[in-house]
Amino acid sequence: MTTISRRALLTGVLAAPAAAALAACGGLGQTAGDTGNQQGYVSGDGTRKILAVADRGQPVVLSGKTADGSTVDVAAWRGSVVVVNVWYAACAPCRAEAPHLAAIASDSPDVRFLGINTEDDAAVVQTFEKKFGIPYPSILDAGSGEGLLALRGRIPPQAVPSTIVLDAEGRPAASVIGKVEEDVLRGMIDDVRSGRADAGDTRASAGA
């Protein structure tokens, strides 16, 4: 899949909620200080969604190669809550949320984390991981878009960054469209882990 078709997927096929819930970040997903070609990406406003257990559907089928050449398959993580974060290195909100994701991953040994990198090669991903102390792998999705396709029709990541929480059976249980705040994600993980999650759409706090 080409870069153009992947971007069309993000902004077209996967865009389900109203455009009013999304805000372009500096126009077409770019903020001051960002580098790289980000045309076609849309920055979310922190809207979060919870799915009731009965509405979660089938487990996500998601696997791929990581920056160190390993293969990751979330099917091997059944029994654990899994956090999937969609990102790329030149995305300013992705950089802003990275330390918080790293912190949660580091002190939540019972939760598995996985990134889906939509733009970068292995060297860029490894540099980003080292800079922000990211302790979990990311699938290299640039060029194929298979990671994003695996999430289509589930809780679609219509913006980069987006974060999806899978329950212990691998089913989509919660999501944040846009930069995720640490306390919001911790609360979602706790709710999914304990089975307290109730269906509904909420809006993250201002600045999310």
PDB file of N, CA, C and O in Angstrom, residues 65-70 87-89 117 119-140:
ATOM      1  N   LYS A  65       6.394  -6.703  11.832  1.00  0.00           N
ATOM      2  CA  LYS A  65       7.815  -6.592  12.147  1.00  0.00           C
ATOM      3  C   LYS A  65       8.083  -5.314  12.926  1.00  0.00           C
ATOM      4  O   LYS A  65       7.515  -4.259  12.645  1.00  0.00           O
ATOM      5  N   THR A  66       8.980  -5.418  13.894  1.00  0.00           N
ATOM      6  CA  THR A  66       9.361  -4.274  14.704  1.00  0.00           C
ATOM      7  C   THR A  66      10.717  -3.738  14.267  1.00  0.00           C
ATOM      8  O   THR A  66      11.370  -4.290  13.371  1.00  0.00           O
ATOM      9  N   ALA A  67      11.154  -2.652  14.910  1.00  0.00           N
ATOM     10  CA  ALA A  67      12.388  -1.989  14.507  1.00  0.00           C
ATOM     11  C   ALA A  67      13.622  -2.873  14.664  1.00  0.00           C
ATOM     12  O   ALA A  67      14.608  -2.692  13.948  1.00  0.00           O
ATOM     13  N   ASP A  68      13.587  -3.830  15.575  1.00  0.00           N
ATOM     14  CA  ASP A  68      14.747  -4.711  15.754  1.00  0.00           C
ATOM     15  C   ASP A  68      14.644  -5.989  14.937  1.00  0.00           C
ATOM     16  O   ASP A  68      15.468  -6.897  15.072  1.00  0.00           O
ATOM     17  N   GLY A  69      13.639  -6.062  14.062  1.00  0.00           N
ATOM     18  CA  GLY A  69      13.492  -7.216  13.185  1.00  0.00           C
ATOM     19  C   GLY A  69      12.661  -8.347  13.750  1.00  0.00           C
ATOM     20  O   GLY A  69      12.440  -9.356  13.078  1.00  0.00           O
ATOM     21  N   SER A  70      12.179  -8.181  14.987  1.00  0.00           N
ATOM     22  CA  SER A  70      11.340  -9.210  15.592  1.00  0.00           C
ATOM     23  C   SER A  70       9.924  -9.127  15.034  1.00  0.00           C
ATOM     24  O   SER A  70       9.530  -8.123  14.446  1.00  0.00           O
ATOM     25  N   TRP A  87       1.445   6.177  15.925  1.00  0.00           N
ATOM     26  CA  TRP A  87       2.305   7.352  16.023  1.00  0.00           C
ATOM     27  C   TRP A  87       3.298   7.413  14.871  1.00  0.00           C
ATOM     28  O   TRP A  87       3.453   6.481  14.104  1.00  0.00           O
ATOM     29  N   TYR A  88       3.977   8.560  14.745  1.00  0.00           N
ATOM     30  CA  TYR A  88       5.178   8.690  13.925  1.00  0.00           C
ATOM     31  C   TYR A  88       6.040   9.806  14.522  1.00  0.00           C
ATOM     32  O   TYR A  88       5.562  10.655  15.276  1.00  0.00           O
ATOM     33  N   ALA A  89       7.318   9.787  14.221  1.00  0.00           N
ATOM     34  CA  ALA A  89       8.284  10.590  14.961  1.00  0.00           C
ATOM     35  C   ALA A  89       8.126  12.093  14.773  1.00  0.00           C
ATOM     36  O   ALA A  89       8.406  12.873  15.686  1.00  0.00           O
ATOM     37  N   ASN A 117       3.836   2.365  14.015  1.00  0.00           N
ATOM     38  CA  ASN A 117       4.456   3.540  13.414  1.00  0.00           C
ATOM     39  C   ASN A 117       4.077   3.614  11.947  1.00  0.00           C
ATOM     40  O   ASN A 117       4.343   2.694  11.174  1.00  0.00           O
ATOM     41  N   GLU A 119       4.961   5.959   9.564  1.00  0.00           N
ATOM     42  CA  GLU A 119       5.756   6.743   8.630  1.00  0.00           C
ATOM     43  C   GLU A 119       7.232   6.385   8.533  1.00  0.00           C
ATOM     44  O   GLU A 119       7.846   6.595   7.490  1.00  0.00           O
ATOM     45  N   ASP A 120       7.845   5.897   9.600  1.00  0.00           N
ATOM     46  CA  ASP A 120       9.296   5.923   9.737  1.00  0.00           C
ATOM     47  C   ASP A 120       9.972   4.581   9.488  1.00  0.00           C
ATOM     48  O   ASP A 120       9.335   3.519   9.576  1.00  0.00           O
ATOM     49  N   ASP A 121      11.284   4.640   9.215  1.00  0.00           N
ATOM     50  CA  ASP A 121      12.055   3.410   9.089  1.00  0.00           C
ATOM     51  C   ASP A 121      12.578   2.994  10.463  1.00  0.00           C
ATOM     52  O   ASP A 121      12.389   3.687  11.466  1.00  0.00           O
ATOM     53  N   ALA A 122      13.239   1.844  10.499  1.00  0.00           N
ATOM     54  CA  ALA A 122      13.681   1.271  11.767  1.00  0.00           C
ATOM     55  C   ALA A 122      14.622   2.194  12.525  1.00  0.00           C
ATOM     56  O   ALA A 122      14.527   2.324  13.759  1.00  0.00           O
ATOM     57  N   ALA A 123      15.532   2.868  11.829  1.00  0.00           N
ATOM     58  CA  ALA A 123      16.506   3.727  12.494  1.00  0.00           C
ATOM     59  C   ALA A 123      15.822   4.893  13.200  1.00  0.00           C
ATOM     60  O   ALA A 123      16.168   5.241  14.335  1.00  0.00           O
ATOM     61  N   VAL A 124      14.841   5.495  12.544  1.00  0.00           N
ATOM     62  CA  VAL A 124      14.115   6.616  13.153  1.00  0.00           C
ATOM     63  C   VAL A 124      13.322   6.136  14.360  1.00  0.00           C
ATOM     64  O   VAL A 124      13.303   6.795  15.412  1.00  0.00           O
ATOM     65  N   VAL A 125      12.678   4.994  14.233  1.00  0.00           N
ATOM     66  CA  VAL A 125      11.911   4.438  15.348  1.00  0.00           C
ATOM     67  C   VAL A 125      12.812   4.162  16.543  1.00  0.00           C
ATOM     68  O   VAL A 125      12.489   4.501  17.689  1.00  0.00           O
ATOM     69  N   GLN A 126      13.963   3.572  16.306  1.00  0.00           N
ATOM     70  CA  GLN A 126      14.880   3.255  17.398  1.00  0.00           C
ATOM     71  C   GLN A 126      15.417   4.513  18.064  1.00  0.00           C
ATOM     72  O   GLN A 126      15.580   4.554  19.291  1.00  0.00           O
ATOM     73  N   THR A 127      15.683   5.548  17.283  1.00  0.00           N
ATOM     74  CA  THR A 127      16.133   6.819  17.854  1.00  0.00           C
ATOM     75  C   THR A 127      15.057   7.420  18.746  1.00  0.00           C
ATOM     76  O   THR A 127      15.329   7.907  19.846  1.00  0.00           O
ATOM     77  N   PHE A 128      13.816   7.391  18.274  1.00  0.00           N
ATOM     78  CA  PHE A 128      12.690   7.907  19.051  1.00  0.00           C
ATOM     79  C   PHE A 128      12.533   7.118  20.348  1.00  0.00           C
ATOM     80  O   PHE A 128      12.353   7.699  21.435  1.00  0.00           O
ATOM     81  N   GLU A 129      12.598   5.810  20.253  1.00  0.00           N
ATOM     82  CA  GLU A 129      12.442   4.963  21.442  1.00  0.00           C
ATOM     83  C   GLU A 129      13.524   5.245  22.477  1.00  0.00           C
ATOM     84  O   GLU A 129      13.248   5.295  23.684  1.00  0.00           O
ATOM     85  N   LYS A 130      14.747   5.449  22.013  1.00  0.00           N
ATOM     86  CA  LYS A 130      15.847   5.740  22.930  1.00  0.00           C
ATOM     87  C   LYS A 130      15.665   7.110  23.574  1.00  0.00           C
ATOM     88  O   LYS A 130      15.862   7.270  24.791  1.00  0.00           O
ATOM     89  N   LYS A 131      15.282   8.093  22.780  1.00  0.00           N
ATOM     90  CA  LYS A 131      15.128   9.463  23.287  1.00  0.00           C
ATOM     91  C   LYS A 131      14.080   9.542  24.382  1.00  0.00           C
ATOM     92  O   LYS A 131      14.270  10.229  25.391  1.00  0.00           O
ATOM     93  N   PHE A 132      12.956   8.850  24.194  1.00  0.00           N
ATOM     94  CA  PHE A 132      11.845   8.956  25.136  1.00  0.00           C
ATOM     95  C   PHE A 132      11.761   7.784  26.110  1.00  0.00           C
ATOM     96  O   PHE A 132      10.821   7.712  26.903  1.00  0.00           O
ATOM     97  N   GLY A 133      12.723   6.878  26.052  1.00  0.00           N
ATOM     98  CA  GLY A 133      12.734   5.749  26.974  1.00  0.00           C
ATOM     99  C   GLY A 133      11.567   4.810  26.790  1.00  0.00           C
ATOM    100  O   GLY A 133      11.035   4.258  27.759  1.00  0.00           O
ATOM    101  N   ILE A 134      11.170   4.592  25.533  1.00  0.00           N
ATOM    102  CA  ILE A 134      10.030   3.725  25.244  1.00  0.00           C
ATOM    103  C   ILE A 134      10.434   2.262  25.476  1.00  0.00           C
ATOM    104  O   ILE A 134      11.351   1.764  24.808  1.00  0.00           O
ATOM    105  N   PRO A 135       9.769   1.560  26.392  1.00  0.00           N
ATOM    106  CA  PRO A 135      10.193   0.196  26.721  1.00  0.00           C
ATOM    107  C   PRO A 135       9.465  -0.901  25.946  1.00  0.00           C
ATOM    108  O   PRO A 135       9.631  -2.074  26.250  1.00  0.00           O
ATOM    109  N   TYR A 136       8.656  -0.521  24.966  1.00  0.00           N
ATOM    110  CA  TYR A 136       7.858  -1.503  24.238  1.00  0.00           C
ATOM    111  C   TYR A 136       8.098  -1.365  22.726  1.00  0.00           C
ATOM    112  O   TYR A 136       8.571  -0.332  22.257  1.00  0.00           O
ATOM    113  N   PRO A 137       7.783  -2.396  21.950  1.00  0.00           N
ATOM    114  CA  PRO A 137       8.071  -2.375  20.506  1.00  0.00           C
ATOM    115  C   PRO A 137       7.019  -1.626  19.711  1.00  0.00           C
ATOM    116  O   PRO A 137       5.901  -1.389  20.183  1.00  0.00           O
ATOM    117  N   SER A 138       7.392  -1.264  18.489  1.00  0.00           N
ATOM    118  CA  SER A 138       6.444  -0.686  17.532  1.00  0.00           C
ATOM    119  C   SER A 138       6.535  -1.442  16.218  1.00  0.00           C
ATOM    120  O   SER A 138       7.637  -1.735  15.728  1.00  0.00           O
ATOM    121  N   ILE A 139       5.389  -1.749  15.653  1.00  0.00           N
ATOM    122  CA  ILE A 139       5.324  -2.336  14.329  1.00  0.00           C
ATOM    123  C   ILE A 139       5.646  -1.259  13.296  1.00  0.00           C
ATOM    124  O   ILE A 139       5.163  -0.129  13.394  1.00  0.00           O
ATOM    125  N   LEU A 140       6.480  -1.600  12.319  1.00  0.00           N
ATOM    126  CA  LEU A 140       6.794  -0.691  11.223  1.00  0.00           C
ATOM    127  C   LEU A 140       5.711  -0.830  10.162  1.00  0.00           C
ATOM    128  O   LEU A 140       5.675  -1.801   9.418  1.00  0.00           O
TER     129      LEU A 140
END
